[in-house]
Short mmCIF file of C-alpha atoms in Angstrom, two decimals:
data_model
loop_
_atom_site.label_atom_id
_atom_site.label_comp_id
_atom_site.label_asym_id
_atom_site.label_seq_id
_atom_site.Cartn_x
_atom_site.Cartn_y
_atom_site.Cartn_z
CA UNK U 1 -4.05 -10.88 -11.13
CA UNK U 2 -3.69 -14.30 -10.76
CA UNK U 3 -4.79 -16.56 -7.95
CA UNK U 4 -2.10 -18.27 -6.99
CA UNK U 5 -0.95 -19.47 -3.81
CA UNK U 6 1.38 -16.90 -2.63
CA UNK U 7 -0.75 -13.66 -4.64
CA UNK U 8 -2.92 -11.75 -1.54
CA UNK U 9 -1.17 -13.23 1.09
CA UNK U 10 1.00 -9.95 2.50
CA UNK U 11 3.29 -12.37 4.90
CA UNK U 12 4.41 -14.02 1.83
CA UNK U 13 4.31 -10.92 -0.40
CA UNK U 14 6.26 -8.79 2.16
CA UNK U 15 8.61 -11.45 2.73
CA UNK U 16 9.22 -12.17 -1.07
CA UNK U 17 9.37 -7.91 -1.74
CA UNK U 18 12.02 -7.42 0.75
CA UNK U 19 14.40 -10.81 -0.49
CA UNK U 20 14.16 -9.30 -3.88
CA UNK U 21 15.02 -5.75 -2.80
CA UNK U 22 18.06 -7.46 -0.77
CA UNK U 23 19.14 -9.87 -3.33
CA UNK U 24 19.34 -6.80 -6.31
CA UNK U 25 21.62 -4.87 -3.66
CA UNK U 26 24.07 -8.05 -3.24
CA UNK U 27 24.15 -7.71 -7.03
CA UNK U 28 24.58 -4.11 -7.28
CA UNK U 29 20.86 -3.39 -8.11
CA UNK U 30 18.77 -0.53 -6.77
CA UNK U 31 15.09 -1.32 -6.86
CA UNK U 32 12.66 -0.10 -4.44
CA UNK U 33 8.86 -1.04 -3.42
CA UNK U 34 6.33 1.51 -4.95
CA UNK U 35 2.63 1.62 -4.65
CA UNK U 36 0.27 0.31 -1.73
CA UNK U 37 2.69 -2.60 -1.25
CA UNK U 38 5.40 0.28 -0.72
CA UNK U 39 3.45 2.24 1.93
CA UNK U 40 3.07 -1.13 3.67
CA UNK U 41 6.52 -1.70 4.19
CA UNK U 42 7.71 1.87 4.28
CA UNK U 43 7.34 1.46 8.38
CA UNK U 44 5.11 -0.72 10.39
CA UNK U 45 1.93 1.15 11.27
CA UNK U 46 0.23 1.79 8.14
CA UNK U 47 -0.38 -2.27 7.15
CA UNK U 48 -2.39 -3.16 10.20
CA UNK U 49 -4.61 0.02 9.47
CA UNK U 50 -4.97 -0.79 5.86
CA UNK U 51 -5.98 -4.27 7.10
CA UNK U 52 -8.62 -3.11 9.32
CA UNK U 53 -10.04 -0.91 6.23
CA UNK U 54 -10.43 -3.73 4.06
CA UNK U 55 -7.24 -2.87 1.49
CA UNK U 56 -5.59 -6.07 0.29
CA UNK U 57 -2.18 -6.81 -0.36
CA UNK U 58 -2.46 -7.56 -4.44
CA UNK U 59 1.08 -7.73 -6.25
CA UNK U 60 4.42 -5.66 -5.80
CA UNK U 61 5.88 -2.81 -7.76
CA UNK U 62 9.18 -1.89 -8.19
CA UNK U 63 11.29 1.31 -9.55
CA UNK U 64 14.64 0.80 -10.68
CA UNK U 65 17.14 3.08 -12.57
CA UNK U 66 17.45 2.89 -16.23
CA UNK U 67 21.44 1.55 -16.14
CA UNK U 68 20.07 -1.47 -13.73
CA UNK U 69 17.31 -2.77 -16.00
CA UNK U 70 19.39 -5.77 -17.54
CA UNK U 71 20.53 -7.03 -13.69
CA UNK U 72 17.19 -6.28 -12.62
CA UNK U 73 15.48 -8.70 -15.70
CA UNK U 74 18.54 -11.22 -14.50
CA UNK U 75 17.64 -11.03 -11.09
CA UNK U 76 13.80 -11.80 -11.41
CA UNK U 77 14.12 -14.26 -14.24
CA UNK U 78 16.83 -16.13 -11.99
CA UNK U 79 13.78 -16.29 -9.28
CA UNK U 80 11.26 -17.91 -11.73
CA UNK U 81 9.42 -14.86 -12.88
CA UNK U 82 8.68 -14.77 -16.87
CA UNK U 83 8.65 -11.05 -18.44
CA UNK U 84 5.46 -10.05 -20.42
CA UNK U 85 7.35 -9.46 -23.49
CA UNK U 86 4.27 -7.61 -25.43
CA UNK U 87 4.35 -4.99 -22.77
CA UNK U 88 8.05 -4.47 -22.65
CA UNK U 89 7.53 -4.16 -26.67
CA UNK U 90 4.47 -1.69 -26.05
CA UNK U 91 6.37 0.49 -23.53
CA UNK U 92 9.20 0.80 -25.11
CA UNK U 93 11.63 -0.51 -22.10
CA UNK U 94 10.36 1.82 -19.57
CA UNK U 95 7.96 -0.88 -17.73
CA UNK U 96 8.40 -4.19 -17.55
CA UNK U 97 5.76 -6.97 -16.02
CA UNK U 98 6.74 -10.26 -14.82
CA UNK U 99 4.91 -13.34 -13.34
CA UNK U 100 5.45 -16.09 -11.47
CA UNK U 101 3.49 -19.24 -12.53
CA UNK U 102 4.23 -21.29 -9.38
CA UNK U 103 3.60 -18.54 -6.80
CA UNK U 104 1.16 -16.34 -8.50
CA UNK U 105 2.64 -13.05 -7.85
CA UNK U 106 2.57 -10.72 -10.01
CA UNK U 107 5.32 -7.81 -10.70
CA UNK U 108 6.01 -4.36 -12.09
CA UNK U 109 8.72 -2.73 -12.56
CA UNK U 110 8.97 0.90 -13.15
CA UNK U 111 12.02 2.50 -14.91
CA UNK U 112 13.66 5.70 -14.02
CA UNK U 113 10.39 7.41 -13.06
CA UNK U 114 6.82 7.13 -12.18
CA UNK U 115 5.15 8.62 -15.64
CA UNK U 116 0.78 8.14 -15.36
CA UNK U 117 -0.86 11.16 -15.09
CA UNK U 118 1.77 13.24 -13.92
CA UNK U 119 5.23 12.54 -13.86
CA UNK U 120 7.19 11.83 -10.71
CA UNK U 121 11.22 11.89 -11.03
CA UNK U 122 12.94 9.63 -8.41
CA UNK U 123 16.77 10.70 -9.77
CA UNK U 124 18.67 11.11 -6.19
CA UNK U 125 16.04 9.57 -4.06
CA UNK U 126 15.96 6.23 -4.60
CA UNK U 127 18.36 5.13 -1.90
CA UNK U 128 17.11 7.91 1.00
CA UNK U 129 15.04 4.58 1.98
CA UNK U 130 16.32 0.77 2.11
CA UNK U 131 13.39 -0.75 0.58
CA UNK U 132 10.83 1.71 -0.60
CA UNK U 133 10.58 4.71 -2.43
CA UNK U 134 10.61 8.18 0.20
CA UNK U 135 7.31 8.88 2.21
CA UNK U 136 6.84 11.94 -0.23
CA UNK U 137 7.04 10.24 -3.38
CA UNK U 138 4.22 7.28 -2.17
CA UNK U 139 1.99 10.19 -1.20
CA UNK U 140 2.36 11.85 -4.58
CA UNK U 141 1.84 8.49 -6.46
CA UNK U 142 -1.16 8.81 -4.79
CA UNK U 143 -2.35 12.23 -5.30
CA UNK U 144 -1.49 12.88 -9.04
CA UNK U 145 -3.90 10.37 -10.25
CA UNK U 146 -6.52 12.35 -12.09
CA UNK U 147 -9.32 9.93 -11.62
CA UNK U 148 -9.04 8.57 -7.88
CA UNK U 149 -10.54 5.40 -6.96
CA UNK U 150 -11.27 4.01 -3.37
CA UNK U 151 -8.47 2.29 -3.04
CA UNK U 152 -6.15 5.12 -3.88
CA UNK U 153 -8.45 7.15 -1.46
CA UNK U 154 -7.80 4.53 1.22
CA UNK U 155 -3.88 4.55 0.66
CA UNK U 156 -3.96 8.00 0.75
CA UNK U 157 -5.84 8.61 3.92
CA UNK U 158 -3.59 5.47 5.57
CA UNK U 159 -0.21 7.32 4.82
CA UNK U 160 -1.88 11.18 6.26
CA UNK U 161 -3.28 9.00 9.61
CA UNK U 162 0.08 7.68 10.36
CA UNK U 163 2.72 10.20 9.33
CA UNK U 164 3.25 13.72 10.64
CA UNK U 165 3.72 16.02 7.95
CA UNK U 166 6.35 18.62 8.61
CA UNK U 167 7.64 16.48 11.19
CA UNK U 168 12.00 16.39 10.96
CA UNK U 169 12.97 12.62 10.19
CA UNK U 170 12.41 9.55 8.13
CA UNK U 171 8.87 8.90 9.10
CA UNK U 172 8.22 12.65 8.51
CA UNK U 173 6.57 13.66 5.16
CA UNK U 174 8.54 16.84 4.57
CA UNK U 175 5.98 19.29 3.11
CA UNK U 176 8.44 21.69 1.65
CA UNK U 177 9.49 18.85 -0.35
CA UNK U 178 6.16 18.58 -1.87
CA UNK U 179 5.54 22.37 -2.33
CA UNK U 180 8.45 22.75 -4.12
CA UNK U 181 7.68 19.86 -6.98
CA UNK U 182 4.25 21.53 -7.51
CA UNK U 183 5.41 25.03 -7.63
CA UNK U 184 7.14 23.80 -11.18
CA UNK U 185 4.09 22.36 -12.65
CA UNK U 186 0.71 23.70 -12.22
CA UNK U 187 -1.08 20.82 -13.95
CA UNK U 188 0.39 18.45 -10.95
CA UNK U 189 -0.20 21.02 -8.70
CA UNK U 190 -4.15 21.41 -9.64
CA UNK U 191 -4.57 17.39 -9.83
CA UNK U 192 -2.61 17.15 -6.21
CA UNK U 193 -4.77 20.15 -4.49
CA UNK U 194 -7.87 18.84 -5.73
CA UNK U 195 -7.12 15.68 -4.64
CA UNK U 196 -6.04 16.36 -1.04
CA UNK U 197 -9.59 18.36 -0.78
CA UNK U 198 -11.32 14.92 -2.08
CA UNK U 199 -9.34 12.66 0.77
CA UNK U 200 -10.69 15.47 3.34
CA UNK U 201 -14.22 14.94 2.23
CA UNK U 202 -13.95 10.81 2.11
CA UNK U 203 -12.88 10.70 5.91
CA UNK U 204 -16.84 10.48 6.67
CA UNK U 205 -17.47 7.22 4.03
CA UNK U 206 -18.22 4.01 5.17
CA UNK U 207 -14.92 2.77 3.81
CA UNK U 208 -12.90 4.71 6.27
CA UNK U 209 -15.36 3.71 9.45
CA UNK U 210 -12.08 1.86 10.95
CA UNK U 211 -10.07 5.24 11.23
CA UNK U 212 -10.46 6.50 14.38
CA UNK U 213 -11.36 9.69 15.54
CA UNK U 214 -7.87 10.89 16.18
CA UNK U 215 -6.86 8.93 12.61
CA UNK U 216 -9.43 11.59 10.52
CA UNK U 217 -7.88 14.64 12.98
CA UNK U 218 -4.40 13.27 11.51
CA UNK U 219 -5.35 13.34 8.17
CA UNK U 220 -7.10 16.46 8.13
CA UNK U 221 -4.08 18.31 10.25
CA UNK U 222 -1.63 17.46 7.42
CA UNK U 223 -3.49 17.88 4.44
CA UNK U 224 -4.30 21.59 6.07
CA UNK U 225 -0.31 21.18 6.54
CA UNK U 226 0.57 20.35 3.53
CA UNK U 227 -1.91 22.81 1.63
CA UNK U 228 -0.52 25.70 3.86
CA UNK U 229 2.94 25.27 2.28
CA UNK U 230 1.95 24.30 -1.21
CA UNK U 231 0.10 27.64 -1.23
CA UNK U 232 3.00 29.45 0.38
CA UNK U 233 5.85 28.52 -1.93
CA UNK U 234 6.61 30.76 -4.86
CA UNK U 235 5.43 29.14 -8.01
CA UNK U 236 7.72 29.53 -11.17
CA UNK U 237 7.48 31.82 -14.23
CA UNK U 238 6.03 28.54 -16.37
CA UNK U 239 3.70 27.48 -13.46
CA UNK U 240 2.01 31.20 -13.23
CA UNK U 241 1.65 31.17 -17.41
CA UNK U 242 0.16 27.61 -17.05
CA UNK U 243 -2.40 28.83 -14.60
CA UNK U 244 -3.79 31.82 -16.96
CA UNK U 245 -4.91 28.66 -19.43
CA UNK U 246 -6.52 26.68 -16.36
CA UNK U 247 -8.85 23.86 -17.45
CA UNK U 248 -9.14 25.17 -20.80
CA UNK U 249 -6.31 22.90 -21.78
CA UNK U 250 -6.03 18.95 -20.53
CA UNK U 251 -3.51 19.35 -17.94
CA UNK U 252 -2.72 15.45 -17.31
CA UNK U 253 -1.74 12.66 -19.47
CA UNK U 254 -3.50 10.01 -20.48
CA UNK U 255 -2.98 6.70 -19.37
CA UNK U 256 -4.40 3.36 -20.49
CA UNK U 257 -5.87 1.04 -17.58
CA UNK U 258 -2.37 -1.24 -17.60
CA UNK U 259 -0.23 1.77 -17.73
CA UNK U 260 -2.30 3.17 -14.94
CA UNK U 261 -2.39 -0.12 -12.43
CA UNK U 262 -0.25 -0.07 -9.20
#
């Protein structure tokens, strides 16, 4: 990404992300932060842990309802951001990319849903948190990736280390919600459960050396609780039929490098 004066400085990126969400709300535009910035902004605990694990801030990603696209673009261009017209045409209006020449900040905006290896619908859930998408979707956006990178594994581990699974309240991960979603889609279920296993294996890696013994225990406990709820959830007929085919047929959507970046 760009090496401008603000890009990579989390305090300034955070201030800009929050300012954009608030300015959008003042103009009746709904914007919510996704990706690693969303994990940092959802509550106070993940940020310091991500810093200790060497997970730097990079840029800001948002999601916007389809009916608010024009207002979103007008807002960002009014703040000095320039849209990538080539990407806009290539993605047929489902994704926008903006850059600010002065600050070096780059922004991606996804429309209505996160559509990568697996689709994550956010209709009806965008206003559950004042700044970011809900914690469940922050986790799902990581475990939907067929080939998780080191940074994806770190992000997912941080989420599970700082949030209890099944706990009531805004900062708990609703395992039942995740289980219900995966019970309708065998492919997403297959990728997500494999990735939960990968996260558990990754806890012994050097990259997570700064995660305390207690943090590792919380991650393992959270994965066990998630897997238990996912396994216990009744599956749809479509899920059971797709299970019979298994890996003989590709179960994820192909995405190119630009599409997969967030």
